[in-house]
Tab-separated table of C-alpha atoms in Angstrom:
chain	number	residue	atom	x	y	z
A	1296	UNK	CA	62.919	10.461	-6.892
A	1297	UNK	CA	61.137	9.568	-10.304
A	1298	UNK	CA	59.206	6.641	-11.142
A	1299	UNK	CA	58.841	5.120	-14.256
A	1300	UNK	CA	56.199	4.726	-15.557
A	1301	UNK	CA	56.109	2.617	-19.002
A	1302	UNK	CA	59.726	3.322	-20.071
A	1303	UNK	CA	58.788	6.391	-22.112
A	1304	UNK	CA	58.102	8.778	-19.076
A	1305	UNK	CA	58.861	9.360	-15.579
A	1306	UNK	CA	56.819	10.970	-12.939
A	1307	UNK	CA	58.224	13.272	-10.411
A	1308	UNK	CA	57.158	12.721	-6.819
A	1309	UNK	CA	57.263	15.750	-3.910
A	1310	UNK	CA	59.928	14.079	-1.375
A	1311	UNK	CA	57.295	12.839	1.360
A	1312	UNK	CA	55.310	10.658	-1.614
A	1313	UNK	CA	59.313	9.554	-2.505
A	1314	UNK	CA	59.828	8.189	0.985
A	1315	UNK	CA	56.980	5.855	1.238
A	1316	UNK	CA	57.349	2.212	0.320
A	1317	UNK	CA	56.925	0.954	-3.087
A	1318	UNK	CA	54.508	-1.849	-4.485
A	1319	UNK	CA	57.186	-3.939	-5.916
A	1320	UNK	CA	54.747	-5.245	-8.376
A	1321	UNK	CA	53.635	-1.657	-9.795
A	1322	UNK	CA	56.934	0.232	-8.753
A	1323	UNK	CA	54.696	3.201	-7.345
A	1324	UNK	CA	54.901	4.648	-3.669
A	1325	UNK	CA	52.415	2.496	-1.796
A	1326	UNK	CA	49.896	5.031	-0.315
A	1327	UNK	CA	49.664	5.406	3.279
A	1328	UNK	CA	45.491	5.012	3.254
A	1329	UNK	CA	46.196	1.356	1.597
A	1330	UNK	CA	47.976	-0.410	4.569
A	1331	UNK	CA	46.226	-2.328	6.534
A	1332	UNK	CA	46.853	-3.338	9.937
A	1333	UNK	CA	48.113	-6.168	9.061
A	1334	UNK	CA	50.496	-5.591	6.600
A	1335	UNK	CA	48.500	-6.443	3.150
A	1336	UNK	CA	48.320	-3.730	0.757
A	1337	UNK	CA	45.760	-3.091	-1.969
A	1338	UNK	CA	47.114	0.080	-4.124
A	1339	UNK	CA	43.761	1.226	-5.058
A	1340	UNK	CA	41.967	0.419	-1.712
A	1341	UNK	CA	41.279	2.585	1.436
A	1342	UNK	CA	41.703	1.377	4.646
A	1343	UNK	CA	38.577	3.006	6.765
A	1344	UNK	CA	40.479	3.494	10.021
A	1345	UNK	CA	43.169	5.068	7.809
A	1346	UNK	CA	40.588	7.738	5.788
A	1347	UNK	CA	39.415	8.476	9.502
A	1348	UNK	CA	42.785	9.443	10.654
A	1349	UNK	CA	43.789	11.431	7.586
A	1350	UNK	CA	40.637	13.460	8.320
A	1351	UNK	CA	40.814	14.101	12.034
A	1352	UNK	CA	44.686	14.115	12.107
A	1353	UNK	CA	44.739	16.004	8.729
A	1354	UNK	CA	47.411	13.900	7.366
A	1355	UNK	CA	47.787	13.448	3.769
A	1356	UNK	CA	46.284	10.043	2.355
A	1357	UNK	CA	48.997	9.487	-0.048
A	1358	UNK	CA	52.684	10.454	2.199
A	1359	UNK	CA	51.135	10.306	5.870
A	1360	UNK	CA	52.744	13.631	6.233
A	1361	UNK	CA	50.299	16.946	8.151
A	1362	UNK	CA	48.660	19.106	5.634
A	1363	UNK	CA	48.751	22.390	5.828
A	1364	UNK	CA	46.018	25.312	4.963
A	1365	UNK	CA	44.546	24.383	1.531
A	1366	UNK	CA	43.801	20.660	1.121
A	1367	UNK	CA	43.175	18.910	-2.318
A	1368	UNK	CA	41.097	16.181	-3.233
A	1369	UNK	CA	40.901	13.728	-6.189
A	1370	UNK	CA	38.362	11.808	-7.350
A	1371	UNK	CA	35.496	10.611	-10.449
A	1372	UNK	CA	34.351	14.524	-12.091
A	1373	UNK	CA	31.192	12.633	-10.480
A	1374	UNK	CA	31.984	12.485	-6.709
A	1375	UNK	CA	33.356	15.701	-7.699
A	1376	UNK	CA	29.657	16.775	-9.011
A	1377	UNK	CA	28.075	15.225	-5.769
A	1378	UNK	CA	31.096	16.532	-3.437
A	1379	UNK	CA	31.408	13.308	-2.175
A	1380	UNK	CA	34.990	12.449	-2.461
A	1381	UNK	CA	35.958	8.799	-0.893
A	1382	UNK	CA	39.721	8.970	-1.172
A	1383	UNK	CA	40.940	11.244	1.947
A	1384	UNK	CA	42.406	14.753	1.265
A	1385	UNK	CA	45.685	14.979	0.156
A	1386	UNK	CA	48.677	17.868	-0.206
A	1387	UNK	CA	48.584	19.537	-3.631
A	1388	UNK	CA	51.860	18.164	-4.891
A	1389	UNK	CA	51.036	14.588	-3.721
A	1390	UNK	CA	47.059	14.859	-5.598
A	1391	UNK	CA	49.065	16.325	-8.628
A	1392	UNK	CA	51.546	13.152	-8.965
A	1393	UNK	CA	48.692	10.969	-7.796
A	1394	UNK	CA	46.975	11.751	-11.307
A	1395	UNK	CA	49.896	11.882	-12.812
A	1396	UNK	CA	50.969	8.131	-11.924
A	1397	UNK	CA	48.552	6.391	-10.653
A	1398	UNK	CA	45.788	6.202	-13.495
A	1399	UNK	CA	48.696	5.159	-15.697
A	1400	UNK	CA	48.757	1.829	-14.009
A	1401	UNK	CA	45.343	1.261	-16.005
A	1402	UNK	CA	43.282	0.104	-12.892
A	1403	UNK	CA	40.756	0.723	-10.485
A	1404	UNK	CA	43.002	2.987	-8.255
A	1405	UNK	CA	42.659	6.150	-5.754
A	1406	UNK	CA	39.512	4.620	-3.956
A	1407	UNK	CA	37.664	3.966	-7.394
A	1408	UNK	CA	36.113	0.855	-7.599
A	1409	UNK	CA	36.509	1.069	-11.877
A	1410	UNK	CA	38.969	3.242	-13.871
A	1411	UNK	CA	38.128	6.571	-14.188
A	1412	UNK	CA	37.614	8.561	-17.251
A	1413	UNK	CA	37.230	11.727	-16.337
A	1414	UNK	CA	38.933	12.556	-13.071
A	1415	UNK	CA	38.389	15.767	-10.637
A	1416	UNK	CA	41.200	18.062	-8.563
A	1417	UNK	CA	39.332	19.959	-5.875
A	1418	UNK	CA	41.271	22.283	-3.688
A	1419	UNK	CA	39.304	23.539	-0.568
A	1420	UNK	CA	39.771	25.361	2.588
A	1421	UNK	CA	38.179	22.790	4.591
A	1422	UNK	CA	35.662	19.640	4.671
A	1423	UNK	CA	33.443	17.894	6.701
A	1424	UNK	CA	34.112	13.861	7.163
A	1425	UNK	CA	30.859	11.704	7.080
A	1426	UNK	CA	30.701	8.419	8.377
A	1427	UNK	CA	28.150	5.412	7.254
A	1428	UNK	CA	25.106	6.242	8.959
A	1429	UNK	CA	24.394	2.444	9.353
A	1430	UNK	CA	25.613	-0.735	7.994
A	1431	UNK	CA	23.526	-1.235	5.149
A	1432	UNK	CA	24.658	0.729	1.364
A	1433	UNK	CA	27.970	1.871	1.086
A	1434	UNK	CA	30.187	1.852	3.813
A	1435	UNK	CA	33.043	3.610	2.568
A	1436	UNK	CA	33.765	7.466	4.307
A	1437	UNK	CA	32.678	10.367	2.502
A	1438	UNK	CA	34.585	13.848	2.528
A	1439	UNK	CA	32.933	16.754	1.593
A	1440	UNK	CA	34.408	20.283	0.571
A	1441	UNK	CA	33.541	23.283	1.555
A	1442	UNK	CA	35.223	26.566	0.751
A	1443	UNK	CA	36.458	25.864	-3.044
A	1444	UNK	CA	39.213	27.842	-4.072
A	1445	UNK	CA	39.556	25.263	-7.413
A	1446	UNK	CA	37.888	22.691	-9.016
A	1447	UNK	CA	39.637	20.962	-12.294
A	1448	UNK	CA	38.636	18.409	-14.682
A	1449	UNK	CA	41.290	15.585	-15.995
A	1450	UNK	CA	41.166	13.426	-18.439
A	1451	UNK	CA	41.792	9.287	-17.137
């Protein structure tokens, strides 16, 4: 399956991204860390209880599907600086479409709360989920990587 984009390009999508719903607004695969329980979705949000389950399931945030060995993770070059990531980690094919498309849509998306200019691909052999130590500050999930095998820079 390919998605357009803005009638001058399409996108292709690994099969497991193609099989998830799509925002009939945006026309893009809905990602399985933005539905909620009850049925709203919010493209560029994540669902907490869904970032938990990606990380102790190791599931991929965007298709739902089990990674394997080597996950990726996308985010600002600045969580990226910080290894901080907030959006959970994904398969390499799904991360690479994920740039491809969803930045296109030209809003806050992937668990950023603005656009992103400058956006970071980090592939790692493992990572270490942290939860909100208390309810004050930010209480989204952080992953962090450990074992690095690549780190890339993207332009928004």
């Amino acid at each position: 399956m390919t998605v357009d984009r803005d009638a001058r390009s399409t996108v292709p999508l690994p099969a497991d991204l193609a099989d998830r719903p799509t925002d009939p607004r945006r026309g893009v695969p809905v990602p399985f860390v933005s539905d909620a329980e009850d049925g709203t979705v919010e493209i560029g949000r994540v669902v907490k209880k869904r970032a938990i389950r990606c990380a102790l399931s190791r599931i991929c945030g965007l298709c739902g599907i089990s990674l394997e060995w080597g996950v990726t993770f996308v985010g600002s070059a600045e969580e990226a600086e910080a290894n901080a990531f907030h959006y959970p980690p994904l398969h390499r094919g799904c991360a690479e479409a994920a740039l491809r498309l969803y930045p296109a849509l030209g809003e806050p998306v992937l668990g950023q709360p603005a656009r992103v200019d400058t956006w970071a691909l980090v592939v790692t052999g493992g990572f270490e989920l942290e939860r909100p130590a208390s309810r004050q500050g930010d209480q989204r999930v952080a992953f962090h990587a450990n074992a690095v095998s690549e780190d890339l820079r993207l332009p928004g």
